[in-house]
Coordinates of C-alpha atoms and ligand atoms in Angstrom, one line a residue:
Chain Q
M1 CA -24.4 2.7 10.4
L2 CA -26.6 2.3 7.3
S3 CA -28.1 -1.0 6.2
S4 CA -26.4 -3.2 3.6
K5 CA -29.1 -2.3 1.1
E6 CA -28.4 1.4 1.6
Y7 CA -24.7 0.7 1.1
E8 CA -25.4 -1.2 -2.1
R9 CA -27.2 1.8 -3.4
L10 CA -24.4 4.2 -2.3
F11 CA -21.6 2.0 -3.7
P12 CA -22.4 0.5 -7.1
S13 CA -19.3 -1.8 -6.8
L14 CA -21.0 -3.7 -4.0
N15 CA -23.5 -5.0 -6.6
R16 CA -20.7 -6.6 -8.6
K17 CA -20.3 -10.3 -8.9
I18 CA -16.8 -11.8 -8.8
N19 CA -16.7 -15.2 -10.3
G20 CA -20.4 -15.6 -9.4
H21 CA -20.0 -14.4 -5.9
N22 CA -21.1 -11.0 -4.4
L23 CA -18.1 -8.8 -4.1
I24 CA -16.8 -8.5 -0.5
Y25 CA -14.3 -5.7 -0.5
L26 CA -11.7 -6.1 2.3
D27 CA -8.9 -4.0 0.7
N28 CA -9.9 -0.7 2.2
A29 CA -6.4 0.1 3.5
A30 CA -5.3 0.3 -0.1
T31 CA -8.2 2.4 -1.3
T32 CA -11.9 2.5 -0.4
L33 CA -14.8 1.9 -2.8
R34 CA -16.4 4.9 -4.6
P35 CA -19.8 6.2 -3.6
K36 CA -21.9 7.3 -6.5
E37 CA -22.7 10.6 -4.8
V38 CA -19.0 11.5 -4.8
M39 CA -18.7 10.8 -8.5
D40 CA -21.9 12.8 -9.1
A41 CA -20.5 15.8 -7.3
V42 CA -17.2 15.5 -9.3
N43 CA -19.2 15.2 -12.6
D44 CA -21.4 18.1 -11.8
Y45 CA -18.3 20.2 -11.1
S46 CA -16.6 19.0 -14.3
L47 CA -19.6 19.4 -16.6
N48 CA -21.1 22.6 -15.3
H49 CA -18.6 24.7 -13.3
H50 CA -15.1 23.8 -14.4
A51 CA -12.7 26.6 -14.9
N52 CA -9.3 27.4 -13.5
V53 CA -9.3 28.7 -9.9
H54 CA -8.2 32.0 -8.5
R55 CA -7.3 33.5 -11.8
S56 CA -10.1 34.7 -14.0
T57 CA -13.0 36.9 -13.3
H58 CA -15.8 35.1 -15.3
T59 CA -18.7 33.3 -13.7
L60 CA -17.3 29.8 -14.2
A61 CA -14.0 30.8 -12.6
A62 CA -15.8 32.3 -9.7
E63 CA -17.9 29.1 -9.2
A64 CA -14.9 26.8 -9.5
T65 CA -12.9 29.0 -7.0
Q66 CA -15.8 29.0 -4.6
M67 CA -16.2 25.2 -4.8
Y68 CA -12.5 24.6 -4.4
E69 CA -12.3 26.9 -1.3
S70 CA -15.5 25.5 0.2
S71 CA -13.9 22.1 -0.1
R72 CA -10.9 23.4 1.8
E73 CA -13.3 24.7 4.5
K74 CA -15.0 21.4 4.8
V75 CA -11.6 19.6 5.2
A76 CA -10.5 22.2 7.8
K77 CA -13.7 21.7 9.9
F78 CA -13.4 18.0 9.6
I79 CA -10.1 17.9 11.5
N80 CA -10.6 21.2 13.4
A81 CA -8.0 23.3 11.6
D82 CA -8.1 26.8 10.1
N83 CA -8.7 27.1 6.4
N84 CA -5.3 28.5 5.6
E85 CA -3.7 25.5 7.4
I86 CA -5.0 23.1 4.8
I87 CA -2.9 22.4 1.8
F88 CA -4.2 20.2 -1.0
T89 CA -1.7 17.7 -2.4
K90 CA -1.9 14.6 -4.5
G91 CA -2.0 12.4 -1.4
T92 CA -0.2 11.3 1.8
T93 CA 3.0 10.5 -0.2
E94 CA 3.2 14.0 -1.7
S95 CA 2.3 15.6 1.7
I96 CA 5.2 13.9 3.4
N97 CA 7.6 14.5 0.6
L98 CA 6.7 18.2 0.7
L99 CA 7.3 18.3 4.4
A100 CA 10.6 16.4 4.3
Y101 CA 12.0 18.7 1.6
S102 CA 10.6 21.9 3.0
I103 CA 11.9 21.2 6.5
A104 CA 15.3 20.2 5.1
T105 CA 15.7 23.2 2.9
S106 CA 14.6 25.6 5.7
K107 CA 17.5 24.5 7.8
I108 CA 15.4 24.0 10.8
L109 CA 17.6 21.3 12.3
R110 CA 20.9 22.1 14.1
P111 CA 23.7 19.8 13.0
D112 CA 23.3 17.7 16.1
E113 CA 19.5 17.5 16.0
E114 CA 17.6 14.4 14.8
I115 CA 14.6 13.2 12.9
L116 CA 13.0 10.2 14.5
I117 CA 10.8 7.7 12.7
T118 CA 9.9 4.1 13.3
T119 CA 10.3 0.7 11.5
M120 CA 6.5 0.3 11.3
E121 CA 6.1 3.1 8.8
H122 CA 4.6 2.9 5.3
H123 CA 7.4 3.6 2.8
A124 CA 5.8 7.0 2.2
N125 CA 6.7 8.0 5.7
F126 CA 10.1 6.2 5.7
V127 CA 11.9 6.7 2.4
P128 CA 11.4 10.5 2.2
W129 CA 13.1 11.1 5.6
Q130 CA 15.8 8.6 4.9
Q131 CA 16.6 10.1 1.5
V132 CA 16.3 13.7 2.5
G133 CA 18.6 12.8 5.4
K134 CA 21.2 11.5 3.0
I135 CA 20.9 14.4 0.5
F136 CA 21.0 17.2 3.1
G137 CA 23.2 15.5 5.7
L138 CA 20.5 15.3 8.4
N139 CA 20.5 12.7 11.2
V140 CA 17.7 10.2 11.0
R141 CA 17.1 7.8 13.8
Y142 CA 14.9 4.7 13.6
Y143 CA 12.9 3.3 16.5
N144 CA 12.8 -0.4 16.0
C145 CA 9.3 -1.9 16.6
K146 CA 10.2 -5.3 18.0
N147 CA 8.0 -8.0 16.5
G148 CA 6.3 -5.2 14.5
I149 CA 4.7 -3.8 17.7
F150 CA 5.1 -0.2 18.7
N151 CA 5.7 0.3 22.4
L152 CA 5.3 3.9 23.7
S153 CA 7.8 3.7 26.6
E154 CA 10.5 2.1 24.5
F155 CA 9.9 4.7 21.8
L156 CA 10.3 7.5 24.3
D157 CA 13.8 6.3 25.1
Y158 CA 14.7 7.6 21.7
V159 CA 13.3 11.1 22.3
S160 CA 15.8 13.5 23.8
E161 CA 16.9 17.2 23.6
K162 CA 18.4 16.3 20.2
T163 CA 15.0 15.3 18.8
K164 CA 13.6 17.9 16.5
V165 CA 11.2 16.1 14.2
V166 CA 9.1 13.0 15.0
S167 CA 7.1 11.5 12.1
I168 CA 5.0 8.5 12.8
T169 CA 1.9 6.7 11.5
G170 CA -1.3 7.0 13.5
L171 CA -2.3 3.4 12.6
S172 CA -0.1 0.8 11.1
N173 CA -1.3 -0.1 7.6
T174 CA 0.0 -3.7 8.1
T175 CA -0.9 -4.7 11.6
G176 CA -3.7 -2.3 12.4
Q177 CA -2.1 -1.2 15.6
V178 CA -3.5 2.2 16.7
I179 CA -0.8 4.5 18.1
P180 CA -2.0 6.4 21.2
V181 CA -1.3 9.7 19.5
Q182 CA -2.6 11.9 22.3
D183 CA -0.4 10.2 24.9
L184 CA 2.5 10.2 22.5
V185 CA 2.3 13.9 21.9
E186 CA 2.1 14.8 25.6
A187 CA 5.0 12.5 26.4
I188 CA 7.2 13.9 23.6
R189 CA 6.4 17.5 24.6
N190 CA 7.3 16.7 28.2
I191 CA 10.8 15.6 27.1
R192 CA 11.2 18.5 24.6
K193 CA 8.7 21.1 23.9
E194 CA 9.8 22.2 20.5
V195 CA 9.7 18.9 18.7
I196 CA 7.8 19.1 15.4
I197 CA 5.3 16.2 15.5
I198 CA 4.0 14.8 12.2
I199 CA 1.3 12.2 12.0
D200 CA 0.9 10.1 8.9
G201 CA -2.9 10.0 9.0
A202 CA -3.5 7.9 5.9
Q203 CA -5.0 5.1 7.9
T204 CA -6.2 7.2 10.8
V205 CA -8.3 10.1 9.5
P206 CA -10.6 7.8 7.5
H207 CA -11.4 5.6 10.5
M208 CA -11.8 7.8 13.6
P209 CA -12.5 11.3 14.8
F210 CA -9.3 13.4 14.6
D211 CA -8.9 16.9 16.1
V212 CA -5.6 18.4 15.3
K213 CA -6.0 21.2 17.9
K214 CA -7.0 18.9 20.8
I215 CA -4.2 16.4 20.0
D216 CA -1.8 19.4 19.4
I217 CA 0.1 17.9 16.5
D218 CA 2.1 20.1 14.1
F219 CA 1.5 18.3 10.8
L220 CA -1.0 15.7 9.5
A221 CA -1.0 14.0 6.1
F222 CA -3.8 12.0 4.6
S223 CA -5.3 10.8 1.3
G224 CA -8.7 11.3 -0.1
H225 CA -9.0 7.9 -1.8
K226 CA -8.8 6.0 1.5
M227 CA -11.9 7.8 2.8
L228 CA -14.3 7.5 -0.1
G229 CA -12.8 10.4 -2.1
P230 CA -11.2 10.4 -5.5
T231 CA -7.5 9.5 -6.2
G232 CA -5.1 12.3 -6.7
I233 CA -6.2 14.4 -3.9
G234 CA -4.7 14.5 -0.4
V235 CA -4.2 16.9 2.4
L236 CA -1.3 18.3 4.4
Y237 CA -2.4 20.1 7.6
G238 CA 0.3 22.3 9.2
K239 CA 0.3 24.7 12.1
K240 CA 0.3 28.2 10.7
E241 CA 3.6 29.2 12.5
Y242 CA 5.4 26.3 10.9
L243 CA 3.9 26.7 7.4
E244 CA 5.0 30.3 7.5
E245 CA 8.5 29.3 8.6
I246 CA 9.3 26.5 6.1
N247 CA 10.1 27.0 2.4
P248 CA 7.7 26.0 -0.3
F249 CA 8.4 22.7 -2.1
L250 CA 7.0 23.4 -5.5
F251 CA 7.6 26.7 -7.3
G252 CA 5.5 28.2 -10.1
G253 CA 2.1 29.8 -10.7
E254 CA -0.2 30.9 -8.0
M255 CA 2.3 30.4 -5.2
I256 CA 4.0 33.7 -5.8
D257 CA 3.6 37.3 -4.6
K258 CA 6.1 39.4 -6.6
V259 CA 8.4 38.0 -9.2
S260 CA 11.3 39.8 -10.8
T261 CA 14.6 38.8 -12.3
E262 CA 16.2 39.6 -8.9
N263 CA 13.8 37.8 -6.6
T264 CA 10.5 36.2 -5.8
T265 CA 8.3 36.6 -2.8
F266 CA 5.6 34.0 -2.0
N267 CA 1.9 34.1 -1.7
I268 CA 0.1 33.9 1.7
L269 CA -1.0 30.5 3.2
P270 CA -2.1 28.1 2.0
Y271 CA -1.3 29.2 -1.6
K272 CA 2.4 29.3 -0.9
F273 CA 2.3 25.5 -1.1
E274 CA -0.1 25.0 -4.0
A275 CA 1.9 25.8 -7.1
G276 CA 0.2 25.2 -10.4
T277 CA -3.4 24.4 -11.3
P278 CA -4.8 22.3 -8.4
N279 CA -7.0 19.2 -8.6
V280 CA -10.3 20.9 -8.2
D281 CA -12.3 17.7 -9.2
G282 CA -10.5 15.9 -6.4
A283 CA -11.2 18.6 -3.8
V284 CA -14.9 18.7 -4.7
G285 CA -15.1 14.9 -4.5
L286 CA -13.3 14.8 -1.2
A287 CA -15.7 17.4 0.3
K288 CA -18.6 15.2 -0.7
A289 CA -16.9 12.1 0.8
I290 CA -16.4 13.9 4.1
E291 CA -20.1 14.9 4.1
I292 CA -21.0 11.2 3.8
L293 CA -18.6 10.2 6.6
E294 CA -19.9 13.0 8.8
N295 CA -23.5 11.9 8.2
I296 CA -22.6 8.4 9.4
G297 CA -20.5 9.9 12.2
M298 CA -16.8 9.3 12.8
D299 CA -17.5 7.9 16.3
N300 CA -19.9 5.4 14.8
I301 CA -17.4 4.4 12.1
Q302 CA -14.7 3.8 14.7
E303 CA -17.0 1.8 16.9
H304 CA -18.2 -0.3 14.0
E305 CA -14.6 -1.1 12.8
K306 CA -13.4 -1.9 16.3
E307 CA -16.2 -4.4 16.7
L308 CA -15.5 -5.9 13.3
T309 CA -11.8 -6.1 13.9
N310 CA -12.4 -7.8 17.3
Y311 CA -14.7 -10.2 15.7
A312 CA -12.2 -11.0 13.0
I313 CA -9.4 -11.6 15.5
E314 CA -11.6 -13.9 17.6
R315 CA -12.7 -15.9 14.6
L316 CA -9.4 -16.2 12.8
K317 CA -7.6 -17.1 16.1
R318 CA -9.5 -20.4 15.9
L319 CA -7.8 -21.4 12.7
D320 CA -4.7 -23.3 13.9
F321 CA -3.0 -23.1 10.5
L322 CA -3.0 -19.4 10.6
T323 CA -0.6 -16.8 12.1
L324 CA -2.0 -13.5 13.0
Y325 CA 0.3 -10.4 13.4
G326 CA 0.0 -7.4 15.6
T327 CA -1.3 -6.7 19.1
L328 CA -4.5 -8.7 18.7
D329 CA -6.1 -6.6 21.4
E330 CA -8.3 -3.5 21.6
S331 CA -5.5 -1.3 20.3
Q332 CA -6.0 -2.9 16.9
Q333 CA -8.5 -1.4 14.4
S334 CA -9.6 -1.7 10.8
I335 CA -6.9 -4.2 9.7
V336 CA -5.9 -7.8 10.3
S337 CA -2.8 -9.2 8.8
F338 CA -2.1 -13.0 8.7
N339 CA -0.4 -15.9 6.9
L340 CA -1.4 -19.5 6.3
K341 CA 1.4 -21.9 7.3
N342 CA 3.8 -22.3 4.4
I343 CA 1.4 -20.9 1.9
H344 CA 2.3 -17.7 0.0
P345 CA -0.2 -14.8 0.5
H346 CA -0.6 -14.4 -3.3
D347 CA -2.1 -17.8 -3.6
V348 CA -4.4 -17.1 -0.7
A349 CA -5.5 -13.8 -2.1
H350 CA -6.1 -15.2 -5.6
M351 CA -8.1 -18.1 -4.2
L352 CA -10.2 -16.0 -1.9
N353 CA -11.1 -13.8 -4.9
D354 CA -12.1 -16.7 -7.1
L355 CA -13.7 -18.9 -4.5
T356 CA -15.5 -16.3 -2.4
G357 CA -15.5 -12.9 -4.1
I358 CA -13.4 -11.5 -1.3
A359 CA -10.8 -8.9 -2.2
I360 CA -7.8 -8.7 0.2
R361 CA -4.3 -7.5 -0.3
S362 CA -1.2 -9.7 -0.3
G363 CA 2.3 -8.5 -0.3
H364 CA 4.7 -6.3 1.7
H365 CA 2.2 -3.5 2.0
C366 CA 4.9 -0.9 1.3
A367 CA 6.3 -1.6 4.7
Q368 CA 9.4 -3.7 4.2
P369 CA 11.2 -2.7 7.4
L370 CA 8.1 -3.9 9.3
M371 CA 8.0 -7.1 7.3
S372 CA 11.6 -7.8 8.4
E373 CA 10.6 -7.2 12.0
L374 CA 7.7 -9.8 11.5
G375 CA 10.2 -12.2 9.9
V376 CA 8.2 -12.6 6.7
K377 CA 8.3 -11.4 3.1
A378 CA 4.6 -10.7 2.8
T379 CA 1.3 -11.1 4.5
C380 CA -2.4 -11.3 3.7
R381 CA -4.2 -8.2 4.8
A382 CA -7.9 -7.8 5.3
S383 CA -9.0 -4.2 6.0
F384 CA -12.5 -3.0 6.8
Y385 CA -14.6 0.0 6.2
I386 CA -18.1 1.2 6.8
Y387 CA -19.8 -1.2 4.4
N388 CA -18.3 -4.4 5.8
E389 CA -20.2 -6.7 8.2
E390 CA -19.6 -9.7 10.4
K391 CA -21.0 -11.8 7.6
D392 CA -18.0 -10.9 5.4
I393 CA -15.7 -12.2 8.1
D394 CA -17.6 -15.4 8.3
I395 CA -17.2 -15.9 4.6
L396 CA -13.5 -15.1 4.9
Y397 CA -13.2 -17.7 7.7
D398 CA -14.9 -20.4 5.6
G399 CA -12.8 -19.4 2.5
L400 CA -9.5 -19.7 4.4
K401 CA -10.5 -23.2 5.7
K402 CA -11.3 -24.3 2.1
I403 CA -8.0 -23.0 0.8
W404 CA -6.1 -24.7 3.6
E405 CA -7.8 -28.0 2.8
W406 CA -6.8 -27.6 -0.8
L407 CA -3.2 -26.5 -0.4
K408 CA -1.9 -27.9 2.9
Chain V
M1 CA -16.1 -20.3 -24.5
V2 CA -15.0 -22.6 -21.7
K3 CA -14.7 -20.8 -18.4
I4 CA -11.2 -21.0 -16.9
G5 CA -11.3 -21.6 -13.2
L6 CA -8.8 -21.9 -10.3
E7 CA -8.6 -25.7 -10.9
D8 CA -7.1 -25.0 -14.3
L9 CA -4.3 -23.0 -12.7
Y10 CA -3.8 -24.9 -9.4
T11 CA -3.7 -28.3 -11.0
D12 CA -2.2 -31.3 -9.2
I13 CA 0.8 -31.2 -11.5
I14 CA 1.5 -27.6 -10.7
L15 CA 1.0 -28.2 -6.9
D16 CA 3.4 -31.2 -7.2
Y17 CA 6.1 -29.1 -8.9
A18 CA 5.7 -26.4 -6.3
K19 CA 6.4 -28.9 -3.5
N20 CA 9.2 -30.6 -5.4
D21 CA 12.5 -29.7 -3.8
R22 CA 14.7 -31.4 -6.4
Y23 CA 15.7 -28.2 -8.1
K24 CA 15.7 -26.0 -5.0
K25 CA 19.3 -25.7 -4.2
E26 CA 22.4 -23.7 -4.8
I27 CA 25.0 -25.0 -7.3
P28 CA 28.5 -24.0 -6.3
D29 CA 30.6 -22.3 -9.0
A30 CA 27.6 -21.9 -11.2
L31 CA 26.4 -18.9 -13.2
E32 CA 24.0 -17.0 -11.0
S33 CA 21.3 -14.5 -11.8
E34 CA 18.8 -12.8 -9.5
G35 CA 15.3 -11.7 -10.2
K36 CA 12.7 -9.8 -8.2
N37 CA 9.1 -8.9 -8.4
L38 CA 9.3 -5.6 -6.7
S39 CA 5.6 -5.1 -6.0
C40 CA 5.2 -8.4 -4.2
G41 CA 8.6 -8.8 -2.7
D42 CA 9.3 -12.1 -4.4
E43 CA 12.9 -13.0 -5.1
I44 CA 14.6 -15.8 -7.0
T45 CA 18.1 -16.8 -7.8
I46 CA 18.8 -19.1 -10.8
Y47 CA 21.9 -21.2 -11.0
L48 CA 23.1 -22.6 -14.3
K49 CA 26.1 -24.9 -14.8
V50 CA 27.0 -24.5 -18.5
E51 CA 29.6 -26.6 -20.2
D52 CA 30.3 -26.6 -23.9
N53 CA 27.3 -24.5 -24.5
I54 CA 25.1 -27.1 -22.8
I55 CA 23.1 -26.5 -19.7
K56 CA 24.3 -29.4 -17.6
E57 CA 22.5 -28.4 -14.4
A58 CA 19.9 -25.8 -13.4
S59 CA 18.5 -24.9 -10.1
F60 CA 16.9 -22.1 -8.1
K61 CA 16.5 -20.6 -4.7
G62 CA 14.1 -18.0 -3.4
H63 CA 10.6 -17.7 -2.2
G64 CA 7.3 -17.0 -3.8
C65 CA 3.8 -18.3 -4.5
I66 CA 2.9 -21.7 -5.8
I67 CA 2.8 -20.5 -9.4
S68 CA 6.3 -19.0 -9.2
Q69 CA 7.8 -22.0 -7.4
A70 CA 6.2 -24.5 -9.8
S71 CA 7.3 -22.4 -12.8
A72 CA 10.9 -22.3 -11.6
A73 CA 11.0 -26.0 -10.9
M74 CA 9.5 -26.9 -14.2
M75 CA 11.8 -24.5 -16.0
C76 CA 14.9 -26.1 -14.4
E77 CA 13.8 -29.5 -15.4
Y78 CA 13.0 -28.4 -18.9
I79 CA 16.2 -26.7 -19.7
E80 CA 18.6 -29.2 -18.3
G81 CA 20.5 -30.8 -21.2
K82 CA 19.5 -28.1 -23.7
T83 CA 21.9 -25.8 -25.4
V84 CA 22.0 -22.1 -24.5
K85 CA 20.5 -21.3 -27.9
Q86 CA 17.7 -23.8 -27.4
A87 CA 17.0 -22.3 -24.0
E88 CA 16.8 -18.9 -25.5
R89 CA 14.2 -20.1 -28.0
I90 CA 12.3 -21.9 -25.3
F91 CA 12.3 -18.7 -23.2
S92 CA 10.8 -16.7 -26.1
E93 CA 8.1 -19.2 -26.8
V94 CA 7.2 -19.4 -23.0
I95 CA 6.8 -15.7 -22.9
K96 CA 4.6 -15.7 -25.9
M97 CA 2.4 -18.4 -24.2
S98 CA 2.2 -16.3 -21.1
Q99 CA 1.0 -13.4 -23.1
G100 CA -1.7 -15.4 -24.8
K101 CA 0.0 -15.2 -28.2
E102 CA 0.6 -18.0 -30.6
Y103 CA 3.6 -20.1 -29.7
D104 CA 5.4 -23.1 -30.9
E105 CA 3.7 -26.0 -29.0
E106 CA 6.3 -28.5 -30.0
L107 CA 9.2 -26.5 -28.7
I108 CA 7.8 -26.2 -25.2
D109 CA 5.9 -29.5 -25.1
G110 CA 4.7 -30.2 -21.6
M111 CA 4.8 -26.6 -20.5
D112 CA 1.2 -26.3 -21.7
I113 CA -0.1 -27.0 -18.2
F114 CA 0.7 -23.3 -17.8
S115 CA -1.0 -22.3 -21.0
D116 CA -3.9 -20.7 -19.2
I117 CA -1.7 -18.3 -17.2
S118 CA -2.5 -15.5 -19.7
K119 CA -6.1 -15.7 -18.5
F120 CA -4.9 -14.6 -15.0
P121 CA -3.2 -11.3 -15.7
M122 CA -2.5 -10.7 -12.0
R123 CA -0.5 -13.9 -11.8
T124 CA 1.4 -13.8 -15.1
K125 CA 4.3 -12.1 -13.5
C126 CA 4.5 -14.8 -10.8
F127 CA 4.9 -17.3 -13.7
T128 CA 7.4 -15.3 -15.7
L129 CA 9.7 -14.3 -12.9
S130 CA 11.9 -17.3 -13.1
W131 CA 11.9 -17.1 -16.9
H132 CA 13.0 -13.5 -17.0
T133 CA 15.7 -14.4 -14.5
L134 CA 16.8 -17.2 -16.8
E135 CA 17.0 -14.8 -19.7
D136 CA 19.3 -12.7 -17.7
A137 CA 21.5 -15.6 -16.9
L138 CA 21.6 -16.7 -20.5
K139 CA 22.8 -13.2 -21.5
K140 CA 25.5 -13.4 -18.9
E141 CA 26.6 -16.7 -20.3
K142 CA 26.8 -15.4 -23.8
G143 CA 28.7 -12.3 -22.5
S144 CA 31.3 -14.4 -20.7
Ligands
LIG501 C1 0.1 4.6 6.6 C2 0.1 5.0 5.1 N1 0.9 6.0 4.8 C3 1.0 6.5 3.6 C4 0.3 5.9 2.5 C5 0.4 6.4 1.1 O1 -0.7 7.0 0.7 P1 -0.9 7.4 -0.8 O2 -0.5 6.3 -1.7 O3 -2.3 7.8 -1.0 O4 0.0 8.6 -1.0 C6 -0.5 4.8 2.8 C7 -1.2 4.0 1.7 O5 -1.2 2.8 1.6 C8 -0.6 4.3 4.1 O6 -1.3 3.2 4.5

């Protein structure tokens, strides 16, 4: 890991004062801070090389196309995929919507087959399946995470010969529970080989090494802005055979092969899924972000966050006015979710901001089914990234004590 | 300019109102209106007992932060005994205050402990939730 001085240089926001305090950014599950280098790369593209991609034959167009495609290559290498298996989207939400619609319109499911999701999902991996299920008459089953905790063997009771699609988060954006994806995939395939396994990697890919071939998943969705990249860029990885099989989601320019009044045939992968002018700025920024993460090392990032999470759990456990959610063991990473007795999370978040300069999130975290499982309407959520340190958690600890004294 | 701090928002009066359960109840056979802040998951139900165009009784149920709870309790206290028309005017002045605009101080005398809410844009919607729900209830009353 780098030193805090180096992080302050990389991330201008870290030099900000919030109400007289140094900013401590613990809202990384929502979005991460921006490195200057990423914005420099985007600026350089915008100011010197910008043109539309894949269309024109002039120099700028060639440069833009080259930059866009080399970003794709970078992303592919990062998760060990092939270039044509990487589709650029707006983010995780769009990736999963694309998949849900494409799978539904491709009539991949027999009438008795099922889509299986869980109650720990972010709405982005919950609502699209539920709604597509309603629109297209597909069966959607929900595995209930009791007390908000995923249990692999209980989950596997839901997997049967009828299961055709499993879509699940790799890491809960509320409790920080890490799903044992490798074990999950092996176990599902033992029950039924041809299940399409989709991982919502929004909270996974930014925080640990992820190899789609080794884990053998079929689809992976993630967002650039949760891993130092710009907003408005995300990724859908899909196994070639499936991407070839399913219908495109958006129709229009660039995704076509031959168009006539009678019919249209579609472009080869990945362009079949990238209708319209893509977000080249975003792709260029994301590639730079990945470069920064690779230089630090995904293994190091995971280890750092595990240590921080552990430290946070151990410290916060000592506060008897506080309830912590989740597994509270080594299967938790990057995120701690908690509530102060009888105090609403908004009050806590606002006070932490003004009293200590700490930014956390308060609310339902777009995971209302999980909130009902936890028996609450909202929680406070502190989420960590590369630039956070134990000192930040000490300040959080002191801040929470102060707030409790004030409001109890 | 005087700096506005947390103490100006979380005053003792506001904390007292948030803890005060007097107005936190259902009123049977009352006019009901529900309001939500979708992004934070806060919900509130306002109950109004209106007779001869006068708000005889007001109360609320629901959950939310200190600001929203105090605002709801204070609102119920404030509008009890007022006519529907007066309540509408009070609503519109309160909303102006929450937006940092000029408002009729006399008409909402006492509500000024919330006059700094406009300096906390992230919390304004906590404060106004109960008021917008009231507005909705008043519309229902007029429609009935
Ligand atoms: C687990 C999970 N899935 C999906 C999303 C949605 O990501 P985006 O808003 O970038 O599309 C998020 C973001 O909070 C998330 O945490």
